[in-house]
Every structure is written in structure tokens, then in C-alpha cells.
PDB file of C-alpha atoms in Angstrom:
ATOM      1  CA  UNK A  25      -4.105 -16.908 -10.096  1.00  0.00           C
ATOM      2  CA  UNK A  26      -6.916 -16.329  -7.128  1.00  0.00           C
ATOM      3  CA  UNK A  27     -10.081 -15.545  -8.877  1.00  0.00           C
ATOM      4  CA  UNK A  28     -11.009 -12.410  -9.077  1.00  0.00           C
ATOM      5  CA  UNK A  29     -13.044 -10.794  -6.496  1.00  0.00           C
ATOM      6  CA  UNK A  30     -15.575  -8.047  -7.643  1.00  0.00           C
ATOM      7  CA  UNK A  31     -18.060  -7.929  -4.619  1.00  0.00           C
ATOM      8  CA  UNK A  32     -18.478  -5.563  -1.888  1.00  0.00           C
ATOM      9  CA  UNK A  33     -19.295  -6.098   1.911  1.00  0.00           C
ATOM     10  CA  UNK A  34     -22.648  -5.870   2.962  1.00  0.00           C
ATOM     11  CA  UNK A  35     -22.361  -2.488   5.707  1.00  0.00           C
ATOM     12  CA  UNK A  36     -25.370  -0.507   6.506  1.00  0.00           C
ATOM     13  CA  UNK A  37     -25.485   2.550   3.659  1.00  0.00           C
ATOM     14  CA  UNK A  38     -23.759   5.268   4.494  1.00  0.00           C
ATOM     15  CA  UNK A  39     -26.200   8.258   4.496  1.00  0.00           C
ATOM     16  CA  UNK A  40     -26.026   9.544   0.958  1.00  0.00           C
ATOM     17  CA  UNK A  41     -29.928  10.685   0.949  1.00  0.00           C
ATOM     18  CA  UNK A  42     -28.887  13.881   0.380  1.00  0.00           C
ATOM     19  CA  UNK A  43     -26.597  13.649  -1.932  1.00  0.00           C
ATOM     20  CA  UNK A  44     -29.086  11.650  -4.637  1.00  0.00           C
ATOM     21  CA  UNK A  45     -31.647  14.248  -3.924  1.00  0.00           C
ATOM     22  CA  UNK A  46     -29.089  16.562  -5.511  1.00  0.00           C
ATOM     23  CA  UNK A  47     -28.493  14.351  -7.997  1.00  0.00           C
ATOM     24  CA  UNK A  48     -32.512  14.000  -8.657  1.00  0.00           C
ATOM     25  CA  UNK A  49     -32.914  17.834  -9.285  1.00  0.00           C
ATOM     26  CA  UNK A  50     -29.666  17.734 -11.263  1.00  0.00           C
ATOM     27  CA  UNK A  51     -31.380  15.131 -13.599  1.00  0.00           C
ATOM     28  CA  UNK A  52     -34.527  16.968 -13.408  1.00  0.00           C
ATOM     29  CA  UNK A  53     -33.150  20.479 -14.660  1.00  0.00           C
ATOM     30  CA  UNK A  54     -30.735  19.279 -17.268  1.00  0.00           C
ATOM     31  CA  UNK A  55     -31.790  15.779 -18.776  1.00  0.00           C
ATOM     32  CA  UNK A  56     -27.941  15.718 -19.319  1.00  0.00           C
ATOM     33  CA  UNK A  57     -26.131  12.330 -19.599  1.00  0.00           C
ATOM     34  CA  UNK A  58     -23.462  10.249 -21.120  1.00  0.00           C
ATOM     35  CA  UNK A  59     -25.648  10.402 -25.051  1.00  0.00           C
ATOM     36  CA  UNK A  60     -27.573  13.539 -25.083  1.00  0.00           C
ATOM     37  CA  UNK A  61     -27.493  17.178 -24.177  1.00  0.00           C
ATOM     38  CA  UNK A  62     -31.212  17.590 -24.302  1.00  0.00           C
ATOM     39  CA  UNK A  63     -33.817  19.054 -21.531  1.00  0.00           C
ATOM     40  CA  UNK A  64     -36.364  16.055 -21.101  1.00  0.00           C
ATOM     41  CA  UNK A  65     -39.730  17.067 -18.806  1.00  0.00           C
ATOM     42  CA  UNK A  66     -39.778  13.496 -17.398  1.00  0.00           C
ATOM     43  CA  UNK A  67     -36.567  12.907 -16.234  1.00  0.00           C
ATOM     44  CA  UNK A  68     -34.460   9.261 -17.020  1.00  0.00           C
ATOM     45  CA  UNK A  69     -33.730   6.847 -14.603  1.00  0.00           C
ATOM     46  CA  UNK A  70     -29.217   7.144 -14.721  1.00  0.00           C
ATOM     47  CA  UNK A  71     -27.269   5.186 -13.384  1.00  0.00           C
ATOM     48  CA  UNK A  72     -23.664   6.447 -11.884  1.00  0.00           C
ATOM     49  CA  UNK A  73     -20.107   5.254 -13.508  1.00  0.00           C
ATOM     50  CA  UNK A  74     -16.437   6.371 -12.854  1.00  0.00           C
ATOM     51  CA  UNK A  75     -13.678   5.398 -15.093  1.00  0.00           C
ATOM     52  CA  UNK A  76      -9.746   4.924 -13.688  1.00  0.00           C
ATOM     53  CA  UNK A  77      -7.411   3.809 -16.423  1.00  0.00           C
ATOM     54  CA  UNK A  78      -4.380   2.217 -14.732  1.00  0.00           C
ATOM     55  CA  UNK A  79      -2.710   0.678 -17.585  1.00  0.00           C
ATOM     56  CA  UNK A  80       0.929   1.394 -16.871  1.00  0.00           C
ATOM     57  CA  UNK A  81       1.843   0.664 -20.994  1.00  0.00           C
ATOM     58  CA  UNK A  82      -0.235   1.979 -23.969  1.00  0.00           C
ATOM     59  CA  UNK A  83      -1.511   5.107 -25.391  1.00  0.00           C
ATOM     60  CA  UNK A  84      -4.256   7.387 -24.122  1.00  0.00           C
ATOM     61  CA  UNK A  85      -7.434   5.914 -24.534  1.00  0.00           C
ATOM     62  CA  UNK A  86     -11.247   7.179 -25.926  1.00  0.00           C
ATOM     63  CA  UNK A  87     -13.850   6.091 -23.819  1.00  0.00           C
ATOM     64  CA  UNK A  88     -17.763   5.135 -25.597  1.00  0.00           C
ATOM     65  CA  UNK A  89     -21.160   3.946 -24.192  1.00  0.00           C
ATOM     66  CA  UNK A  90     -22.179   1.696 -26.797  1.00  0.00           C
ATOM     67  CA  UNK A  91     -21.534   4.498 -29.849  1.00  0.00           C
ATOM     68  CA  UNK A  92     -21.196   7.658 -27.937  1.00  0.00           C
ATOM     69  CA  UNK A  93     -17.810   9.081 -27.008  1.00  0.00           C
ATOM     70  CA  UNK A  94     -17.982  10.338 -23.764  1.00  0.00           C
ATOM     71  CA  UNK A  95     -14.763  11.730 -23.213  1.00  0.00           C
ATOM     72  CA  UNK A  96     -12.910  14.764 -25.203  1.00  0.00           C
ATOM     73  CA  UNK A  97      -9.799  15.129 -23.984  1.00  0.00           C
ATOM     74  CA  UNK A  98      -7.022  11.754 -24.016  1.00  0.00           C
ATOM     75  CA  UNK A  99      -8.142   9.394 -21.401  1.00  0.00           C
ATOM     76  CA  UNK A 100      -4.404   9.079 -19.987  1.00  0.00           C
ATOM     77  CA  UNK A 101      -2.855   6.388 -17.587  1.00  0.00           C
ATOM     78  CA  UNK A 102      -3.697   7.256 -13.566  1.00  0.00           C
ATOM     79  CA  UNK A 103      -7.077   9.763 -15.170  1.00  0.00           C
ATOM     80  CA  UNK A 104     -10.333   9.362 -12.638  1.00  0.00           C
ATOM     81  CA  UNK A 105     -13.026  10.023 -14.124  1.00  0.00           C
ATOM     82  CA  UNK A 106     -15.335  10.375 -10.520  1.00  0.00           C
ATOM     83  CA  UNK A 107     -19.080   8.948 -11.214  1.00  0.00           C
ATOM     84  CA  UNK A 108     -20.884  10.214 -14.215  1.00  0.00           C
ATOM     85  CA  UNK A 109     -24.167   9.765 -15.152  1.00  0.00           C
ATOM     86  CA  UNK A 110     -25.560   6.939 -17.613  1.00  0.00           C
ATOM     87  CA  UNK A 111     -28.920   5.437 -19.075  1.00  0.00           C
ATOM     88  CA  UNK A 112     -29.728   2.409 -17.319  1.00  0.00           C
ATOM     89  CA  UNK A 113     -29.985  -1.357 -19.048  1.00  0.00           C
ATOM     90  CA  UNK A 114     -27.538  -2.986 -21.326  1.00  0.00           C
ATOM     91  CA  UNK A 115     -24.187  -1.185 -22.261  1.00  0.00           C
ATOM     92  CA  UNK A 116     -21.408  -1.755 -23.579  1.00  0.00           C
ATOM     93  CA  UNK A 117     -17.961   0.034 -22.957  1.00  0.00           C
ATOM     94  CA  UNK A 118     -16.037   0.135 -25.570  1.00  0.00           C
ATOM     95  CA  UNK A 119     -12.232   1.676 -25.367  1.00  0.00           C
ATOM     96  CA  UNK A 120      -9.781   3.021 -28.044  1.00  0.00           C
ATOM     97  CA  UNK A 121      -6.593   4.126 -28.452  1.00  0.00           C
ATOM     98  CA  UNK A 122      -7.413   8.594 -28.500  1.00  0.00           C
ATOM     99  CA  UNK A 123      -8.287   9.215 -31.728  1.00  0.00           C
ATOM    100  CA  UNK A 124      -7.775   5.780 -33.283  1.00  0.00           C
ATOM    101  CA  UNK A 125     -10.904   3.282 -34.315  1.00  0.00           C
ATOM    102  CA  UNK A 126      -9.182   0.268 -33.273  1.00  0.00           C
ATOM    103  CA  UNK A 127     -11.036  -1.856 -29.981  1.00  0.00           C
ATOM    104  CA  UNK A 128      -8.111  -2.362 -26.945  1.00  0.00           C
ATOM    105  CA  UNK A 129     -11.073  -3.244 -24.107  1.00  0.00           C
ATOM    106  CA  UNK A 130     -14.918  -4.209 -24.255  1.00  0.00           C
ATOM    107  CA  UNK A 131     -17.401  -5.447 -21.933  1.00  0.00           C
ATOM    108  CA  UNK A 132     -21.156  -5.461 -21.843  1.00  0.00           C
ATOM    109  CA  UNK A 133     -22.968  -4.342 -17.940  1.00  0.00           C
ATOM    110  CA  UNK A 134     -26.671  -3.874 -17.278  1.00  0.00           C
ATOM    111  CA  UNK A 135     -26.684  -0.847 -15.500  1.00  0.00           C
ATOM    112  CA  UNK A 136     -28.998  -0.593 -12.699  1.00  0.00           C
ATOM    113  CA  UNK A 137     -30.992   3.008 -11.786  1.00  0.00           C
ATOM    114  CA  UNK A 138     -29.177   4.980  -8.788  1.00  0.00           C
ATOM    115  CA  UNK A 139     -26.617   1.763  -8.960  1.00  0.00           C
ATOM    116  CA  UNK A 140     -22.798   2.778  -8.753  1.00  0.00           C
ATOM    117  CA  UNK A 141     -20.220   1.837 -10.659  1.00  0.00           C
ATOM    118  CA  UNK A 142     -16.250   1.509 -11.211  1.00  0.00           C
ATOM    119  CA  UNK A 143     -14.376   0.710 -14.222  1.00  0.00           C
ATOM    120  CA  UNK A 144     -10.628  -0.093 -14.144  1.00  0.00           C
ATOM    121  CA  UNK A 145      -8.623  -0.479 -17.314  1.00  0.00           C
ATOM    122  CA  UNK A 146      -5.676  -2.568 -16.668  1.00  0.00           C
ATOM    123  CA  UNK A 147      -3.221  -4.609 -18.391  1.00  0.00           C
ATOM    124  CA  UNK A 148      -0.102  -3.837 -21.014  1.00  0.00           C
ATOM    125  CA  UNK A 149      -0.119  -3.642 -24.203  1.00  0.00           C
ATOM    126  CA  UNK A 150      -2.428  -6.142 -26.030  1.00  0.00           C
ATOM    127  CA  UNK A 151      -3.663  -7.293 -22.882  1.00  0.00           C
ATOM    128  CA  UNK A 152      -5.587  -4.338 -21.376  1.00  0.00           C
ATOM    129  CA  UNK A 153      -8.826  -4.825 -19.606  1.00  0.00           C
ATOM    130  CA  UNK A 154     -12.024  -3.446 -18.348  1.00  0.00           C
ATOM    131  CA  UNK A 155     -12.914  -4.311 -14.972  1.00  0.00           C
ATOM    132  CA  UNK A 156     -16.103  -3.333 -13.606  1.00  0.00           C
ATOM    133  CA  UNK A 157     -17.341  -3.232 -10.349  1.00  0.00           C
ATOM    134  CA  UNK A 158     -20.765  -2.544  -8.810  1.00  0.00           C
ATOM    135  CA  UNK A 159     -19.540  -0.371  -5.855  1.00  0.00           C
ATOM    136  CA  UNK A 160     -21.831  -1.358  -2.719  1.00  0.00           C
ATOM    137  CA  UNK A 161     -20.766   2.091  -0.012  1.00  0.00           C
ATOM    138  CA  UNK A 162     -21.964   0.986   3.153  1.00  0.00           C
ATOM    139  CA  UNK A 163     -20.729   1.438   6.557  1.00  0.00           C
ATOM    140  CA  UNK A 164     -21.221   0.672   9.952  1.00  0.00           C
ATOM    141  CA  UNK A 165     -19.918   3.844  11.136  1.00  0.00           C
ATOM    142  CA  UNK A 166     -20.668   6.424   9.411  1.00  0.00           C
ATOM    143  CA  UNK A 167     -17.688   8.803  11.817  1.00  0.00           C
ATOM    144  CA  UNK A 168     -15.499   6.526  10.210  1.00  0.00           C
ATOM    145  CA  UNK A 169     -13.665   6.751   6.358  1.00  0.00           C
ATOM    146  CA  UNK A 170     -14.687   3.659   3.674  1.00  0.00           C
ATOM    147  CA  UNK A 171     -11.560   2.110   1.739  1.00  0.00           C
ATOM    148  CA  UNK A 172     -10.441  -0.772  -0.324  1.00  0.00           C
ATOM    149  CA  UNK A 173      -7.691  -1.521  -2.485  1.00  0.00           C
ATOM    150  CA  UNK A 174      -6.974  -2.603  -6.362  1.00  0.00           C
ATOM    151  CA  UNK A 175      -4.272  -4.400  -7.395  1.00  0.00           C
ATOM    152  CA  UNK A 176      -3.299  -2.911 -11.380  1.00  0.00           C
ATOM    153  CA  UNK A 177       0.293  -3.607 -11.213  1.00  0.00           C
ATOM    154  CA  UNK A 178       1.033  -6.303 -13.879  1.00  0.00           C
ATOM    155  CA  UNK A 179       4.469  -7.833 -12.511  1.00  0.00           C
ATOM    156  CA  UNK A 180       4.180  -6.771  -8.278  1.00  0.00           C
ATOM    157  CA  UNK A 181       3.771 -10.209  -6.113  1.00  0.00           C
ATOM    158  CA  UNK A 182       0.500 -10.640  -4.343  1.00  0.00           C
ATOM    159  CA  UNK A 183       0.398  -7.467  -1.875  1.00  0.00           C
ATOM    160  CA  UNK A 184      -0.703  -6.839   1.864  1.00  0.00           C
ATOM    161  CA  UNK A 185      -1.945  -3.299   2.644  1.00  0.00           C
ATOM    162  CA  UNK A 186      -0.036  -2.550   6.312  1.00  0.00           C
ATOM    163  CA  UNK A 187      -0.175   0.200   8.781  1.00  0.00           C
ATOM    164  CA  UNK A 188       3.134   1.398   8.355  1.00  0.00           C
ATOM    165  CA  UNK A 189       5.132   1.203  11.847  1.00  0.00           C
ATOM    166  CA  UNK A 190       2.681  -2.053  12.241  1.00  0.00           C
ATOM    167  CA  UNK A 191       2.031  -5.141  12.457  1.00  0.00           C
ATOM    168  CA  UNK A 192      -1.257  -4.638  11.078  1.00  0.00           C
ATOM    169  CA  UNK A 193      -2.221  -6.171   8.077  1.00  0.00           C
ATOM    170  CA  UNK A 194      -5.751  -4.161   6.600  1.00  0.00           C
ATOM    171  CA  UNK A 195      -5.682  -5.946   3.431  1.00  0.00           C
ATOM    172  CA  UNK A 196      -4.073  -9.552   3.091  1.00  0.00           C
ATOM    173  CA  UNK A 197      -3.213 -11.725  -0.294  1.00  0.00           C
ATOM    174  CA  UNK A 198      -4.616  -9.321  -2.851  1.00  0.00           C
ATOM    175  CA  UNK A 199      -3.363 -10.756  -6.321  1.00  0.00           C
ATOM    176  CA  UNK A 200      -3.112  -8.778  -9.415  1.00  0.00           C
ATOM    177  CA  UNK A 201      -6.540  -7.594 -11.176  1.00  0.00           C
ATOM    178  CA  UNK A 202      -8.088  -8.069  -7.859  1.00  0.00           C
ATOM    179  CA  UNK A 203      -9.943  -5.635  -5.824  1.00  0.00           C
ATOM    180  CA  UNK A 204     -10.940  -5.704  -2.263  1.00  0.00           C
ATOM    181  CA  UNK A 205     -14.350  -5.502  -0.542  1.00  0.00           C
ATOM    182  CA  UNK A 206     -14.508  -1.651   1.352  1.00  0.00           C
ATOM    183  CA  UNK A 207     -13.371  -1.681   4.553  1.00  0.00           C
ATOM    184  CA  UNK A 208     -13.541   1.085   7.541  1.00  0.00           C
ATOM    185  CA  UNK A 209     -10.755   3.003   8.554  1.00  0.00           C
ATOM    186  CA  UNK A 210     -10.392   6.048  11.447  1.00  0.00           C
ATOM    187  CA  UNK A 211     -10.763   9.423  10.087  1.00  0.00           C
ATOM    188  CA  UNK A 212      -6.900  11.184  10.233  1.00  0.00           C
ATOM    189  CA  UNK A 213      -3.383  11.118   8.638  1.00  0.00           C
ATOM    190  CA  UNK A 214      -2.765   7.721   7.589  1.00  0.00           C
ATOM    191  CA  UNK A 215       0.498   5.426   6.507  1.00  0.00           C
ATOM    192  CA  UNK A 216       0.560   2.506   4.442  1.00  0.00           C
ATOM    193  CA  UNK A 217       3.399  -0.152   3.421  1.00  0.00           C
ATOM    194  CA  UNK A 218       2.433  -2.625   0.681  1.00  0.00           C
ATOM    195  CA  UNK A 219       4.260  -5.693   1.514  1.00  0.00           C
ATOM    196  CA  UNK A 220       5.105  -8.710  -0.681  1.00  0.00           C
ATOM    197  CA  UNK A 221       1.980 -11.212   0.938  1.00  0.00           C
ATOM    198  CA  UNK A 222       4.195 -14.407   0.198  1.00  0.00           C
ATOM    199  CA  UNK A 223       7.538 -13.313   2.539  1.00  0.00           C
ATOM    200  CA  UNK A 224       6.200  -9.917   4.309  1.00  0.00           C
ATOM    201  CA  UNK A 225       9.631  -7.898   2.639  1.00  0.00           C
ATOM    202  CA  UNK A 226       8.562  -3.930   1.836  1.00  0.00           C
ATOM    203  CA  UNK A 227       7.529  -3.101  -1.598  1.00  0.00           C
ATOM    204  CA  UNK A 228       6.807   0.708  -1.604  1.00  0.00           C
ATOM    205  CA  UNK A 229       4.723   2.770   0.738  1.00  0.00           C
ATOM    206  CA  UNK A 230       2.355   5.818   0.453  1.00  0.00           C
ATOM    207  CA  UNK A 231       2.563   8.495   3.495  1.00  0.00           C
ATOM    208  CA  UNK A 232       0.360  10.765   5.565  1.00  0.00           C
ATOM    209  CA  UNK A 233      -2.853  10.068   3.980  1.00  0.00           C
ATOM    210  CA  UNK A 234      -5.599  12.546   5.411  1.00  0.00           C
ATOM    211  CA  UNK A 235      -8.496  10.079   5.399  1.00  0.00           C
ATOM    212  CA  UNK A 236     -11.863  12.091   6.059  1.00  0.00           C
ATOM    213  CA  UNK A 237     -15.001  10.804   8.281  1.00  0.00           C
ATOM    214  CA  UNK A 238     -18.095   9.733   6.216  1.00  0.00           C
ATOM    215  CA  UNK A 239     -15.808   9.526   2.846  1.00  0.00           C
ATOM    216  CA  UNK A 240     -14.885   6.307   0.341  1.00  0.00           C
ATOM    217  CA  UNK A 241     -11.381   6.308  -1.219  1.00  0.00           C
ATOM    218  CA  UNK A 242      -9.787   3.591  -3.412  1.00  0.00           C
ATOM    219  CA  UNK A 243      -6.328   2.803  -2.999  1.00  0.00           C
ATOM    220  CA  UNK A 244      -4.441   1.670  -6.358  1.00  0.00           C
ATOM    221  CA  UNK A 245      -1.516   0.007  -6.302  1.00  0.00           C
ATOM    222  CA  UNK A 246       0.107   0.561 -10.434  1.00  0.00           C
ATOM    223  CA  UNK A 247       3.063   0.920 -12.662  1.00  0.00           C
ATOM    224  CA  UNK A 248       5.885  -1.832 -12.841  1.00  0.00           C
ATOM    225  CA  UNK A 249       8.610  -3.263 -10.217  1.00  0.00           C
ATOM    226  CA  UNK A 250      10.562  -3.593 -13.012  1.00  0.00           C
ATOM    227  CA  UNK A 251       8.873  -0.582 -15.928  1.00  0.00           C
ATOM    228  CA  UNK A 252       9.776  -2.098 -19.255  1.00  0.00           C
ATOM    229  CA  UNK A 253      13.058  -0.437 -21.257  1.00  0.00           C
ATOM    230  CA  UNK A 254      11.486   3.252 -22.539  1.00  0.00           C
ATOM    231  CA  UNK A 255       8.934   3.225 -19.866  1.00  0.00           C
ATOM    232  CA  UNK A 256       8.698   5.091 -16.442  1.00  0.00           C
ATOM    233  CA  UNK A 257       5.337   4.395 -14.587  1.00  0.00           C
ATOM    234  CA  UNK A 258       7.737   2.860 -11.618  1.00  0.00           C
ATOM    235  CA  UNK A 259       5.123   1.299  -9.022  1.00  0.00           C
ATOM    236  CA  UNK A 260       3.307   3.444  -6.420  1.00  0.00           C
ATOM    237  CA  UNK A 261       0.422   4.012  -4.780  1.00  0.00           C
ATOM    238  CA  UNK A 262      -2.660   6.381  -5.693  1.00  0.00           C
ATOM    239  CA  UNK A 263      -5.595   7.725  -3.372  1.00  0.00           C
ATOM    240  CA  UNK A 264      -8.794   8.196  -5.767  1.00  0.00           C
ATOM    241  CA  UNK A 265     -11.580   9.597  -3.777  1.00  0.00           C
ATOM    242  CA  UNK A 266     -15.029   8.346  -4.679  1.00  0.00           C
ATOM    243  CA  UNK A 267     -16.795  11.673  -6.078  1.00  0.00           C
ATOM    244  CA  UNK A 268     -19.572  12.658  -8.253  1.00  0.00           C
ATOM    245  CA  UNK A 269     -18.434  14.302 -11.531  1.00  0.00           C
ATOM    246  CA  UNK A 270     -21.855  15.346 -13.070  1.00  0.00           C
TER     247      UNK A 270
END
């Protein structure tokens, strides 16, 4: 299997100055955050993490930041999160089956202050995984729409992302549990085929996508070719907009 690519391009940022000044007073005014409800004068440096759980086979999960749950309702299979806010150094993510004590997922990240992260649960039953990503937004062009595509279906070939109607391939060879860099993309409706990368024959295909100027989306390519017997996540494709959730 290709090794698994968590980095980002290197664009010019996209202007998000606002938007952290909002985020600044937010932080100011409540002290709220992933472990504590409380008003703090001096306000914590946080950190920014969104949660996707594409695991096409499993139960609902529980989400917690070192010993804090941070969810209360079930953490169910194609649930986005959107960026939350989190103290900064060492973590570790910890996931459960909803209401159960039992570990499925763990990883440790240092979280860096105004940093932003993804993390992707993948995987089927006793092999699901946390993938996180440090998610890099830049752009050239900031007229034009930010995406890149993950790969969280556990028996599709390697994929190619392609302008439907086209011969053009935006994304090429991405292998399961792989994600791509972010990658521009004109502002409008949008078609997409994801083809089999080895012989170019159709998989499934996700139509009229509005893409908006100055936005970041990730694509997600989950469920099963072939769901298991009892199971219906069949394979498609879903548009998560990068947002802020605070």
C-alpha cells in the first residue's frame, strides 16, 4: 500500500484574518473549550479540531480529549464535527463505542495555537482508525474554491477524482486511508466521476456540486463496493465543508 500522505501544499493563506479575530473575542468572552465551561480573564491559547467519522461498519462512537467527553449525542458514521476549539500541547484522542468504556481508536497530537486540524476515523470493525491531519488552507487565488479528497472506503481500488464529461484527472492514484494535498478549483456547479486509477472504468460519481469562491471543502469517498451481508453504507461520495463549529 502507498504510504500515507498527511501533508498539505504550501499556497499563500487564504485571508482568514478576520475570521480568527472572531474567533479571538469568542475566546476572550467565553473561556469555553473542549474541558471547561469557565470565564477565564486571560484568555487560552486553542487550537482548532474537526472530527469526520467515516467508518462504514461499527457502532456510534464517544469522542474524549485525553479524559473529557466532548461529544453528547452518538458520534454516528458520515457525522462532521466542523473545527472546535482545544487547549494546545499534548493530547490524546481517545474513541469509544457511545456509551461503552471499551478503546476502538487512539492517538496522541501536540496541538499547536491557531493550528487546524482534521480527524478521520476509518476502518471496520476491529480495525478502525484515527487519522489526523494538520490542515495547511492556503491558496493562490483566493476567487477560487480549496479542495482535496480522502479515500475511507475499505475495499474501493485506488481512485482518480475526474471532471465528469472529462478527460481531466484532478486527483490521480489516491489509495485507501490516503488523503490529498488541497487543491484549487473554479467557483460554480461542479461534477465528479471517481474512476478505478489502475484501468480508468467508472466507480460512482457525485453531481452538481456548487463549489463557492474563497471556501475549503473535503471530498470523501466511503461505504463499501461490496457492503458486508446486514450492512448498507453502499459507496458514495460526501462534500464536508471546512467550518468553524465553536
Amino acid at each position: 500500500m502507498k504510504k500515507q500522505n498527511y501533508n498539505v501544499r504550501k499556497f499563500p493563506l487564504l485571508n482568514f484574518s478576520w475570521l480568527f479575530s472572531i474567533l479571538l473575542l469568542a475566546t476572550i468572552f467565553t473561556g469555553c473549550d473542549d474541558d471547561d465551561d469557565r470565564v477565564d480573564i486571560d484568555p487560552q491559547p486553542v487550537a482548532y479540531v474537526s472530527f469526520y467519522n467515516g467508518s462504514p461498519e461499527g457502532s456510534a462512537l464517544d469522542i474524549y480529549a485525553d479524559n473529557s467527553k466532548i461529544n453528547f449525542n452518538a458520534f454516528d458514521y458520515t457525522d462532521y464535527t466542523g473545527y472546535l476549539r482545544f487547549f494546545t500541547g499534548e493530547r490524546t484522542l481517545r474513541f469509544t463505542p457511545f456509551n461503552a468504556a471499551n478503546t476502538v481508536a487512539e492517538e496522541t497530537v501536540v496541538l499547536v495555537a491557531d493550528s487546524l486540524y482534521s480527524v478521520f476515523i476509518t476502518g471496520q470493525l476491529g480495525d478502525r482508525q484515527a487519522m489526523i491531519v494538520h490542515d495547511d488552507i492556503r491558496a493562490e487565488d483566493t476567487d477560487n474554491a480549496l479542495i482535496r479528497v480522502l479515500h475511507a472506503s475499505p475495499d474501493a481500488p485506488t481512485i482518480n477524482l475526474v471532471q465528469t464529461g472529462t478527460e481531466t484527472s484532478l486527483f490521480n492514484n489516491i489509495t485507501y486511508r490516503e488523503i490529498t494535498e488541497f487543491g484549487e478549483i473554479t467557483p460554480g456547479q461542479t461534477s465528479f466521476d471517481i474512476t478505478n486509477a489502475a484501468n480508468g472504468e467508472f466507480i460512482t460519481t457525485v453531481a452538481n456540486v456548487n463549489f463557492l469562491s474563497g471556501r475549503v471543502y473535503t471530498l470523501i469517498v466511503r461505504g463499501f463496493v461490496e457492503p458486508p451481508a446486514g450492512n448498507n453504507n453502499d459507496l458514495s461520495v460526501q462534500i464536508t465543508p471546512n467550518f468553524f463549529n465553536l
